[in-house]
Coordinates of C-alpha atoms and ligand atoms in Angstrom, one line a residue:
Chain A
M1274 CA -21.7 32.9 -6.1
A1275 CA -19.2 33.1 -3.3
A1276 CA -19.0 31.0 -0.1
D1277 CA -21.4 32.4 2.5
E1278 CA -20.3 33.6 5.9
K1279 CA -20.5 30.1 7.5
G1280 CA -17.5 29.1 5.2
T1281 CA -19.7 26.6 3.3
S1282 CA -20.2 26.4 -0.4
S1283 CA -23.4 25.8 -2.5
I1284 CA -23.2 23.4 -5.3
V1285 CA -24.8 23.6 -8.7
I1286 CA -25.1 20.4 -10.8
E1287 CA -26.3 21.2 -14.3
E1288 CA -27.4 18.7 -16.9
V1289 CA -24.6 16.4 -15.8
R1290 CA -24.1 13.2 -17.7
K1291 CA -21.3 10.7 -17.7
R1292 CA -20.6 8.2 -20.4
F1293 CA -17.7 5.7 -20.1
E1294 CA -15.9 4.5 -23.2
L1295 CA -15.1 1.0 -22.8
T1296 CA -12.1 -0.7 -24.4
N1297 CA -14.1 -2.8 -26.8
G1298 CA -15.3 0.3 -28.5
Q1299 CA -18.7 0.4 -26.7
S1300 CA -19.7 2.9 -24.1
I1301 CA -22.0 2.9 -21.2
E1302 CA -23.9 5.7 -19.8
A1303 CA -23.4 5.7 -16.1
V1304 CA -25.1 9.1 -15.2
G1305 CA -28.2 9.9 -17.2
H1306 CA -29.0 13.5 -16.6
V1307 CA -28.7 15.2 -13.3
D1308 CA -29.7 18.7 -12.3
L1309 CA -29.5 19.7 -8.7
E1310 CA -28.8 22.7 -6.6
I1311 CA -27.4 22.2 -3.1
A1312 CA -27.4 25.1 -0.6
G1313 CA -24.4 26.0 1.4
G1314 CA -24.2 23.8 4.6
E1315 CA -26.9 21.5 3.4
F1316 CA -26.8 17.8 3.9
I1317 CA -27.9 15.7 0.9
A1318 CA -28.2 11.9 1.0
L1319 CA -28.1 10.0 -2.3
I1320 CA -29.7 6.7 -2.5
G1321 CA -30.4 4.3 -5.4
P1322 CA -30.0 0.9 -6.8
S1323 CA -26.5 -0.6 -7.1
G1324 CA -24.7 0.5 -10.2
C1325 CA -26.9 3.5 -10.9
G1326 CA -24.1 5.9 -11.0
K1327 CA -24.0 7.3 -7.5
S1328 CA -20.3 6.9 -7.0
T1329 CA -19.7 8.3 -10.5
L1330 CA -21.7 11.3 -9.7
L1331 CA -19.6 11.8 -6.4
R1332 CA -16.3 11.3 -8.3
M1333 CA -17.3 14.0 -10.7
L1334 CA -18.3 16.2 -7.8
A1335 CA -14.8 15.6 -6.3
G1336 CA -13.0 16.3 -9.6
L1337 CA -11.8 12.7 -9.9
E1338 CA -13.8 12.3 -13.1
Q1339 CA -14.9 14.7 -15.8
P1340 CA -18.5 14.9 -16.8
S1341 CA -19.1 14.0 -20.5
H1342 CA -21.7 16.8 -20.5
G1343 CA -23.0 19.5 -18.3
R1344 CA -21.2 21.3 -15.6
I1345 CA -20.7 21.3 -11.8
S1346 CA -19.8 24.3 -10.0
I1347 CA -18.9 24.6 -6.3
A1348 CA -19.2 28.1 -5.0
G1349 CA -18.7 29.3 -8.6
E1350 CA -15.6 27.2 -9.1
T1351 CA -15.0 24.0 -10.9
P1352 CA -14.3 21.0 -8.6
E1353 CA -10.6 21.0 -9.8
E1354 CA -10.2 24.6 -8.6
C1355 CA -12.0 23.7 -5.4
I1356 CA -9.5 20.8 -4.8
K1357 CA -6.6 23.1 -5.4
H1358 CA -7.9 25.4 -2.5
H1359 CA -8.2 22.3 -0.3
D1360 CA -12.0 23.0 -0.1
L1361 CA -13.1 19.4 -0.5
G1362 CA -12.9 16.3 1.7
I1363 CA -13.7 12.8 0.7
A1364 CA -14.2 9.6 2.6
M1365 CA -15.1 6.3 1.0
Q1366 CA -16.3 2.9 2.0
E1367 CA -12.7 1.6 1.8
H1368 CA -11.1 3.9 4.4
G1369 CA -7.8 4.1 2.4
L1370 CA -5.7 4.9 5.5
M1371 CA -2.0 4.3 5.2
P1372 CA -1.1 1.2 7.2
W1373 CA 2.4 2.4 8.0
L1374 CA 1.2 5.6 9.6
T1375 CA -0.3 6.0 13.1
A1376 CA -3.9 7.3 13.4
K1377 CA -2.5 10.8 14.1
K1378 CA -0.1 10.7 11.2
N1379 CA -2.9 9.6 9.0
V1380 CA -5.0 12.5 10.0
A1381 CA -2.0 14.9 9.4
L1382 CA -1.4 13.4 6.0
P1383 CA -3.5 15.9 4.1
F1384 CA -1.3 18.7 5.3
R1385 CA 1.8 17.0 4.0
L1386 CA 0.3 16.0 0.7
A1387 CA -1.0 19.5 0.2
G1388 CA 2.4 21.0 1.0
L1389 CA 1.1 22.9 4.0
P1390 CA 2.8 23.0 7.5
V1391 CA 1.2 20.5 9.8
D1392 CA -1.1 22.1 12.1
E1393 CA -0.8 19.8 15.2
D1394 CA -3.6 21.5 17.1
R1395 CA -5.9 21.0 14.3
V1396 CA -5.0 17.3 14.1
D1397 CA -5.5 16.8 17.9
E1398 CA -8.8 18.7 17.6
L1399 CA -10.1 16.3 14.9
L1400 CA -8.9 13.3 16.9
N1401 CA -10.9 14.6 19.8
L1402 CA -13.8 15.4 17.6
V1403 CA -14.0 11.6 16.5
G1404 CA -13.3 10.5 20.1
L1405 CA -10.0 8.8 19.3
Q1406 CA -7.5 11.0 21.2
D1407 CA -6.4 7.9 23.1
F1408 CA -5.6 6.0 19.9
A1409 CA -3.4 8.8 18.4
E1410 CA -0.4 6.5 18.2
A1411 CA -2.2 3.4 17.1
L1412 CA -1.6 1.9 13.6
P1413 CA -4.8 1.3 11.5
K1414 CA -4.5 -2.5 11.9
Q1415 CA -4.9 -2.0 15.7
L1416 CA -8.3 -0.1 15.2
S1417 CA -11.7 -1.5 14.8
G1418 CA -13.5 -1.0 11.4
G1419 CA -15.7 1.8 13.0
M1420 CA -12.5 3.5 14.5
K1421 CA -10.8 3.3 11.1
Q1422 CA -13.8 5.1 9.5
R1423 CA -13.7 7.8 12.1
I1424 CA -10.0 8.4 11.4
S1425 CA -10.9 8.5 7.7
I1426 CA -13.7 11.1 8.3
A1427 CA -11.2 13.0 10.6
R1428 CA -8.8 13.0 7.7
S1429 CA -11.4 14.3 5.3
L1430 CA -12.2 17.2 7.6
V1431 CA -8.7 18.2 8.7
L1432 CA -8.1 20.8 6.0
R1433 CA -11.4 22.5 6.9
P1434 CA -13.1 21.7 3.6
R1435 CA -16.3 23.6 2.6
V1436 CA -17.7 20.4 0.9
L1437 CA -17.7 16.9 2.3
I1438 CA -18.2 14.0 0.1
L1439 CA -19.0 10.7 1.6
D1440 CA -19.4 7.4 -0.4
E1441 CA -21.0 4.8 1.8
P1442 CA -18.4 5.5 4.6
F1443 CA -20.3 3.1 7.0
G1444 CA -21.1 0.5 4.5
A1445 CA -18.8 -2.1 6.0
L1446 CA -20.0 -1.7 9.6
D1447 CA -22.4 -3.7 11.6
A1448 CA -25.9 -2.1 12.3
V1449 CA -25.2 -1.1 15.8
T1450 CA -21.9 0.5 15.1
R1451 CA -23.4 2.2 12.0
R1452 CA -26.2 3.9 14.1
L1453 CA -23.5 5.1 16.6
M1454 CA -21.4 6.5 13.7
N1455 CA -24.6 8.1 12.2
N1456 CA -25.0 9.9 15.5
E1457 CA -21.3 10.9 15.6
L1458 CA -21.5 12.2 12.0
Q1459 CA -24.6 14.2 12.9
R1460 CA -22.8 15.7 15.8
I1461 CA -19.8 16.5 13.8
W1462 CA -21.8 18.0 11.0
S1463 CA -24.0 20.2 13.4
Q1464 CA -20.8 21.7 15.1
K1465 CA -19.8 23.2 11.7
P1466 CA -22.4 22.6 9.0
T1467 CA -20.5 21.7 5.9
T1468 CA -22.1 21.1 2.6
T1469 CA -22.2 17.3 2.6
I1470 CA -23.2 14.8 0.1
L1471 CA -23.6 11.2 1.4
V1472 CA -24.2 8.1 -0.8
T1473 CA -25.7 5.4 1.3
H1474 CA -27.6 2.1 0.7
S1475 CA -29.4 2.6 4.1
V1476 CA -32.6 4.5 3.8
E1477 CA -32.7 4.9 7.5
E1478 CA -29.3 6.5 7.5
A1479 CA -30.3 8.8 4.7
I1480 CA -33.3 10.0 6.5
F1481 CA -31.6 10.3 9.8
L1482 CA -28.8 12.5 8.5
A1483 CA -30.0 14.5 5.5
D1484 CA -31.9 17.7 4.9
R1485 CA -32.9 16.3 1.6
V1486 CA -32.8 12.6 0.3
C1487 CA -32.3 12.2 -3.4
L1488 CA -33.3 9.0 -5.0
M1489 CA -31.5 7.9 -8.3
S1490 CA -33.1 5.6 -10.9
P1491 CA -31.2 2.7 -12.4
R1492 CA -28.4 3.3 -14.8
P1493 CA -28.2 5.7 -16.5
G1494 CA -29.0 7.4 -13.2
R1495 CA -31.3 10.4 -13.0
L1496 CA -32.9 11.9 -10.0
A1497 CA -36.2 10.1 -9.6
L1498 CA -37.4 11.8 -6.4
I1499 CA -36.2 14.5 -4.1
E1500 CA -37.6 14.3 -0.6
P1501 CA -37.1 17.0 1.9
I1502 CA -36.6 15.7 5.5
E1503 CA -38.1 18.1 7.9
L1504 CA -37.4 16.2 11.1
E1505 CA -36.4 18.5 13.9
R1506 CA -32.6 18.6 14.6
P1507 CA -30.6 17.4 16.6
R1508 CA -32.1 14.0 15.6
K1509 CA -31.7 11.3 18.4
L1510 CA -31.5 7.6 17.8
E1511 CA -35.1 7.5 19.3
T1512 CA -36.2 9.7 16.5
M1513 CA -35.9 6.6 14.2
Q1514 CA -38.9 5.2 16.2
E1515 CA -41.2 8.1 15.7
Q1516 CA -44.1 7.9 13.4
S1517 CA -42.9 10.7 11.2
F1518 CA -39.7 9.0 10.6
L1519 CA -41.3 5.7 9.9
N1520 CA -43.6 7.2 7.5
L1521 CA -40.7 8.7 5.6
L1522 CA -38.9 5.4 5.7
A1523 CA -42.0 3.6 4.3
K1524 CA -42.3 6.1 1.6
L1525 CA -38.8 6.2 0.4
T1526 CA -38.3 2.4 0.7
A1527 CA -41.3 1.9 -1.5
A1528 CA -40.0 4.6 -3.9
L1529 CA -36.6 2.8 -4.0
D1530 CA -38.3 -0.5 -4.6
E1531 CA -40.2 0.9 -7.4
V1532 CA -37.3 2.3 -9.3
C1533 CA -35.3 -0.9 -8.6
M1534 CA -37.9 -3.4 -9.6
P1535 CA -40.9 -1.7 -11.3
E1536 CA -42.5 -5.0 -12.3
V1537 CA -42.6 -6.3 -8.6
A1538 CA -43.8 -3.0 -7.1
T1539 CA -46.7 -2.4 -9.4
Chain B
M665 CA 15.9 -23.2 29.7
V666 CA 19.2 -24.2 28.4
G667 CA 17.9 -27.8 28.1
Q668 CA 15.0 -26.6 26.1
R669 CA 17.3 -24.7 23.8
I670 CA 19.3 -27.8 23.2
R671 CA 16.3 -29.9 22.5
Q672 CA 14.9 -27.2 20.1
F673 CA 18.3 -27.1 18.3
W674 CA 18.3 -30.8 18.1
T675 CA 14.7 -31.1 16.8
R676 CA 15.2 -28.4 14.2
Y677 CA 18.7 -29.2 12.9
W678 CA 19.0 -33.0 13.3
G679 CA 19.0 -33.3 9.5
I680 CA 22.3 -31.5 9.3
L681 CA 23.9 -33.7 11.9
L682 CA 22.5 -36.8 10.2
L683 CA 24.1 -35.6 7.0
L684 CA 27.4 -35.1 8.6
L685 CA 27.2 -38.6 10.0
I686 CA 26.4 -40.2 6.7
W687 CA 29.2 -38.3 5.0
Q688 CA 31.7 -39.5 7.6
L689 CA 30.3 -43.1 7.2
V690 CA 30.5 -43.1 3.5
V691 CA 34.1 -41.9 3.5
A692 CA 35.1 -44.4 6.1
V693 CA 33.4 -47.5 4.8
N694 CA 34.5 -46.9 1.2
N695 CA 37.9 -45.9 2.3
L696 CA 37.8 -43.0 0.0
N697 CA 40.9 -41.0 -0.9
T698 CA 40.9 -37.5 0.5
I699 CA 41.1 -36.2 -3.1
V700 CA 37.8 -37.8 -3.9
A701 CA 36.1 -36.8 -0.7
P702 CA 37.7 -35.7 2.5
S703 CA 36.1 -36.7 5.8
P704 CA 34.1 -34.1 7.7
K705 CA 36.7 -34.5 10.4
A706 CA 39.5 -33.5 8.0
V707 CA 37.3 -30.6 6.8
L708 CA 36.6 -29.4 10.3
L709 CA 40.3 -29.7 11.2
A710 CA 41.2 -27.7 8.2
L711 CA 38.7 -25.0 9.2
I712 CA 40.0 -24.9 12.8
N713 CA 43.8 -24.9 11.9
D714 CA 43.3 -22.1 9.5
A715 CA 40.5 -20.3 11.3
E716 CA 42.0 -16.9 10.9
F717 CA 42.5 -17.3 7.1
F718 CA 39.0 -18.6 6.6
A719 CA 37.5 -15.9 8.8
I720 CA 39.2 -13.2 6.5
E721 CA 38.2 -14.9 3.3
A722 CA 34.6 -15.3 4.5
A723 CA 34.6 -11.7 5.5
R724 CA 35.8 -10.7 2.0
T725 CA 33.1 -12.7 0.3
T726 CA 30.4 -11.3 2.7
L727 CA 31.6 -7.8 2.1
T728 CA 31.6 -8.1 -1.7
A729 CA 28.2 -9.9 -1.6
S730 CA 26.5 -7.3 0.7
G731 CA 28.3 -4.5 -0.9
G732 CA 27.0 -5.6 -4.3
L733 CA 23.6 -6.1 -2.9
A734 CA 23.6 -2.7 -1.3
L735 CA 24.8 -1.0 -4.5
G736 CA 22.4 -3.0 -6.6
L737 CA 19.5 -2.0 -4.3
L738 CA 20.5 1.6 -4.2
L739 CA 20.9 1.8 -8.0
G740 CA 17.8 -0.1 -8.5
F741 CA 15.8 2.1 -6.2
A742 CA 17.1 5.3 -7.7
T743 CA 16.4 4.1 -11.2
A744 CA 12.9 3.1 -10.2
C745 CA 12.3 6.6 -8.8
L746 CA 13.3 8.0 -12.2
S747 CA 11.2 5.4 -14.0
W748 CA 8.2 6.4 -11.9
T749 CA 8.4 10.0 -12.9
A750 CA 9.2 9.2 -16.5
P751 CA 7.3 6.1 -17.8
V752 CA 9.3 6.1 -21.0
L753 CA 12.3 4.8 -18.9
S754 CA 10.4 1.9 -17.4
G755 CA 9.3 0.8 -21.0
L756 CA 13.0 0.7 -21.8
L757 CA 14.3 -0.9 -18.6
T758 CA 11.6 -3.5 -17.7
P759 CA 12.2 -5.8 -20.7
A760 CA 16.0 -5.3 -20.2
A761 CA 15.6 -6.4 -16.6
L762 CA 13.8 -9.6 -17.6
L763 CA 16.4 -10.4 -20.3
I764 CA 19.4 -9.9 -18.0
R765 CA 17.7 -11.9 -15.4
S766 CA 17.6 -15.0 -17.7
I767 CA 21.3 -14.8 -18.6
P768 CA 23.3 -17.3 -16.4
V769 CA 26.0 -15.7 -14.3
V770 CA 28.8 -17.9 -15.9
A771 CA 27.9 -16.5 -19.4
F772 CA 27.8 -13.1 -18.1
V773 CA 31.0 -12.9 -16.1
P774 CA 33.4 -13.1 -19.1
I775 CA 31.7 -10.1 -20.7
I776 CA 32.3 -7.9 -17.7
V777 CA 35.9 -9.1 -17.2
R778 CA 36.7 -7.9 -20.7
V779 CA 35.5 -4.4 -19.6
S780 CA 37.0 -4.2 -16.1
G781 CA 39.7 -6.9 -15.8
Y782 CA 40.2 -9.5 -13.2
G783 CA 39.9 -8.9 -9.5
T784 CA 37.6 -8.1 -6.5
H785 CA 36.3 -5.0 -8.2
T786 CA 34.9 -6.9 -10.9
V787 CA 33.2 -9.4 -8.6
L788 CA 31.6 -6.4 -7.0
I789 CA 30.5 -5.1 -10.4
V790 CA 29.0 -8.4 -11.3
T791 CA 27.1 -8.8 -8.1
T792 CA 25.8 -5.2 -8.3
F793 CA 24.7 -5.6 -11.8
L794 CA 22.8 -8.8 -11.3
T795 CA 21.0 -7.5 -8.2
F796 CA 20.3 -4.2 -9.7
F797 CA 17.6 -5.3 -12.1
P798 CA 15.4 -7.4 -9.8
C799 CA 15.6 -4.6 -7.3
Y800 CA 14.5 -2.1 -9.9
V801 CA 11.6 -4.3 -10.9
F802 CA 10.4 -4.9 -7.3
A803 CA 10.8 -1.3 -6.3
L804 CA 8.9 0.1 -9.4
S805 CA 6.1 -2.4 -8.9
G806 CA 5.9 -1.5 -5.3
F807 CA 5.7 2.3 -6.2
N808 CA 2.8 1.5 -8.5
D809 CA 1.0 -0.6 -5.9
V810 CA -1.1 2.2 -4.5
T811 CA -4.8 1.3 -4.5
Q812 CA -7.2 3.6 -6.3
V813 CA -9.0 4.7 -3.0
R814 CA -5.6 5.9 -1.7
K815 CA -4.9 7.7 -5.0
D816 CA -8.4 9.3 -5.0
F817 CA -7.8 10.6 -1.5
C818 CA -4.5 12.2 -2.4
R819 CA -6.0 13.8 -5.5
S820 CA -8.8 15.1 -3.3
V821 CA -6.4 17.1 -1.2
G822 CA -4.9 18.6 -4.4
C823 CA -1.9 16.4 -4.7
S824 CA -1.1 15.0 -8.1
T825 CA -0.4 11.3 -8.3
K826 CA 1.9 11.4 -11.4
G827 CA 5.1 12.7 -12.7
I828 CA 7.3 15.4 -11.2
S829 CA 4.4 17.4 -9.8
G830 CA 3.4 14.2 -7.8
W831 CA 6.6 14.2 -5.7
R832 CA 4.7 14.6 -2.6
F833 CA 2.5 11.7 -3.3
F834 CA 5.7 9.8 -4.2
R835 CA 7.4 10.7 -1.0
Y836 CA 4.5 10.1 1.5
V837 CA 2.5 7.4 -0.3
A838 CA 4.2 5.6 -3.2
M839 CA 7.6 5.2 -1.6
P840 CA 6.4 3.8 1.7
S841 CA 4.0 1.5 -0.2
A842 CA 7.0 -0.1 -1.8
V843 CA 8.5 -1.2 1.5
P844 CA 7.1 -4.7 1.6
N845 CA 8.3 -5.3 -2.0
I846 CA 11.8 -4.1 -1.1
L847 CA 11.8 -6.5 1.8
T848 CA 10.9 -9.4 -0.6
A849 CA 13.5 -8.3 -2.9
L850 CA 16.2 -8.3 -0.3
Q851 CA 15.1 -11.6 1.1
L852 CA 15.2 -13.3 -2.4
L853 CA 18.4 -11.5 -3.5
A854 CA 20.6 -11.9 -0.4
P855 CA 21.4 -15.6 -1.1
T856 CA 21.6 -14.8 -4.7
A857 CA 24.0 -12.1 -4.1
L858 CA 26.2 -14.4 -2.1
L859 CA 26.0 -17.0 -4.8
V860 CA 26.9 -14.6 -7.6
A861 CA 29.8 -13.3 -5.6
L862 CA 31.1 -16.8 -5.0
V863 CA 30.7 -17.8 -8.6
A864 CA 32.5 -14.7 -9.8
E865 CA 35.3 -15.1 -7.2
F866 CA 35.6 -18.7 -8.4
L867 CA 35.9 -17.6 -12.0
I868 CA 37.7 -14.4 -11.9
G869 CA 38.5 -13.4 -8.3
S870 CA 41.8 -13.0 -6.5
D871 CA 40.5 -13.7 -3.0
G872 CA 37.3 -14.7 -1.1
L873 CA 35.9 -18.1 -0.4
G874 CA 35.0 -18.8 -4.1
Y875 CA 38.7 -18.2 -5.0
V876 CA 39.9 -20.3 -2.1
M877 CA 37.7 -23.2 -3.3
I878 CA 39.3 -23.3 -6.7
R879 CA 42.8 -22.5 -5.5
A880 CA 42.9 -25.1 -2.9
R881 CA 41.5 -27.7 -5.3
S882 CA 44.2 -27.0 -7.9
D883 CA 46.7 -27.4 -5.0
M884 CA 45.0 -30.7 -4.2
Q885 CA 44.1 -29.5 -0.8
M886 CA 40.6 -31.0 -0.8
D887 CA 39.9 -30.5 2.8
K888 CA 40.6 -26.8 2.5
S889 CA 38.5 -26.5 -0.7
W890 CA 35.6 -28.4 1.0
A891 CA 36.0 -26.3 4.1
A892 CA 35.5 -23.0 2.0
A893 CA 32.4 -24.6 0.3
L894 CA 31.0 -25.6 3.7
L895 CA 31.6 -22.1 5.0
A896 CA 30.0 -20.6 1.9
S897 CA 26.8 -22.7 2.4
A898 CA 26.7 -21.6 6.0
L899 CA 27.0 -18.1 4.9
S900 CA 24.2 -18.4 2.4
V901 CA 21.9 -19.8 5.2
A902 CA 22.9 -16.9 7.4
F903 CA 22.1 -14.4 4.8
F904 CA 18.8 -15.9 4.1
V905 CA 17.9 -16.0 7.9
I906 CA 19.0 -12.5 8.6
F907 CA 16.9 -11.1 5.8
S908 CA 13.8 -13.1 6.4
Q909 CA 14.1 -11.9 10.1
L910 CA 14.2 -8.4 8.8
D911 CA 11.3 -9.1 6.6
K912 CA 9.2 -10.6 9.4
R913 CA 10.1 -7.7 11.6
Y914 CA 9.0 -4.9 9.3
R915 CA 6.3 -6.4 7.1
K916 CA 3.8 -6.6 9.9
T917 CA 3.6 -2.8 10.1
W918 CA 2.6 -2.6 6.4
Q919 CA -0.4 -5.0 6.7
S920 CA -3.6 -3.2 7.2
Ligands
ATP1163 N1 -14.1 3.9 -14.8 C1 -15.2 3.3 -15.3 N2 -15.1 2.8 -16.5 C2 -16.2 2.2 -17.0 N3 -17.4 2.0 -16.4 C3 -17.5 2.6 -15.2 C4 -16.4 3.2 -14.5 N4 -16.8 3.5 -13.4 C5 -18.1 3.1 -13.2 N5 -18.5 2.6 -14.3 C6 -19.8 2.0 -14.5 O1 -20.7 3.0 -14.3 C7 -21.9 2.4 -13.7 C8 -22.1 3.2 -12.4 O2 -21.2 2.8 -11.5 P1 -21.2 3.4 -10.0 O3 -19.9 2.9 -9.3 O4 -21.2 4.9 -10.1 O5 -22.4 2.9 -9.3 P2 -23.0 3.0 -7.8 O6 -24.3 3.7 -8.0 O7 -22.0 3.7 -7.0 O8 -23.1 1.6 -7.4 P3 -22.9 0.9 -5.9 O9 -24.1 1.4 -5.2 O10 -22.9 -0.5 -6.1 O11 -21.7 1.5 -5.4 C9 -21.7 1.0 -13.4 O12 -22.3 0.3 -14.5 C10 -20.2 0.8 -13.7 O13 -19.8 -0.3 -14.3
MG1164 MG1 -20.7 3.1 -5.4

């Protein structure tokens, strides 16, 4: 399956499991058995209890970890091949910016690391996209938490990846900034729909952004529920007050509570 | 403005002045022979009378110490770069570094003299050798000081984070990450380099403050010997101050 004309990639996750061998000879199963097909340009949100293997699943998608079983294909390629073509962007809860580089140079860093000539126009375009063109010369420590995350997202997009992997990128932000950033992310994504997988602890965030919300059960994580979100796009912050949104929120929150603490929920 | 400066100087350094005063008092009250302890006045006079001589000797010591430090840093850095690409080397050098660090200079100098003879070049070699290992250890641990998130990011854009194929990672991420460590190493090693240079001059040198100290003493010119010692202490403090200023100036950028 090749990339479609939008320049996005579909992802197939087949019977993927991950078992970590611990130093004491024991092993733990982090990801139980995950099957999922993601269409090109689709936005998937992944929620689930802490420690259920969400980050592990993302790391496997990003080629940072090998599945112990099963396979992952991104537009017919392995994640490693995908990385070699610079088709993958990641942004994590910890932004991982280089403190000695200015915002602009941080965004340009993927070009340097990939051994490509730095496309200054592209870097400026992304700084504009995340609204930080005036902070191009600022060092990370001179930026707020939200600004750093925006730089981190700009950095993940600079090589025009077909797949974007986000692991709680807004986890460290306050509620208001977080909603603002959700809005920003939606805007960025809708300008060029990129296949996106977002891990989040916020059910609201998941519903607001995603085409489908996947709920993982506790470790070893499996997909307990896949909920299509058919709210009209573009979604506005007011959408979060609408009844259809609230219904979804109630449903998914209950489902999350149930997988987290079955004895309490029943 | 000037008054404030003077007051600031006074509040900071009154201890030194007090020390000088006590020194003068002890010498005067006990009526000590200049061979036992010259008075601060005599030492000061020796300094002033032979200002040019002392300036040249101090410059020599400074040059050997900073030259040794620079060479040690350069070699340490280069070796750390090699070690980063070939971990076998680090397994070999890191224990050696710790071992050599615990050998006292005085025990060390005679061995080097056997190989390279007496003179300034040997002082330089000793200083280089003794600063090399700490620089190596600091630089290498700095290179390895890249957080998992940063490594993950680098790998996600197709950049290896290990070995020769990871040279871009090394150049753009690992090497800059080591700057705070190298600043720390410089700050710690600058006074050490000076001390090592002085001791080496004292033991095997043919010029420099360390040599003046011992030479003047054997000529019974205690004021001159003490003047050299005083100047050496001042140099050591200056070294420390310069490198901690450097550290202060650049470390800030590296804090996220
Ligand atoms: N490298 C590793 N070695 C051993 N165990 C690991 C490793 N990485 C993750 N684990 C284990 O796998 C399980 C799942 O971890 P993971 O980080 O994927 O959870 P998560 O769903 O992302 O949790 P959170 O929501 O708290 O971020 C945990 O029990 C964790 O201890
Ligand atoms: Mg996680």
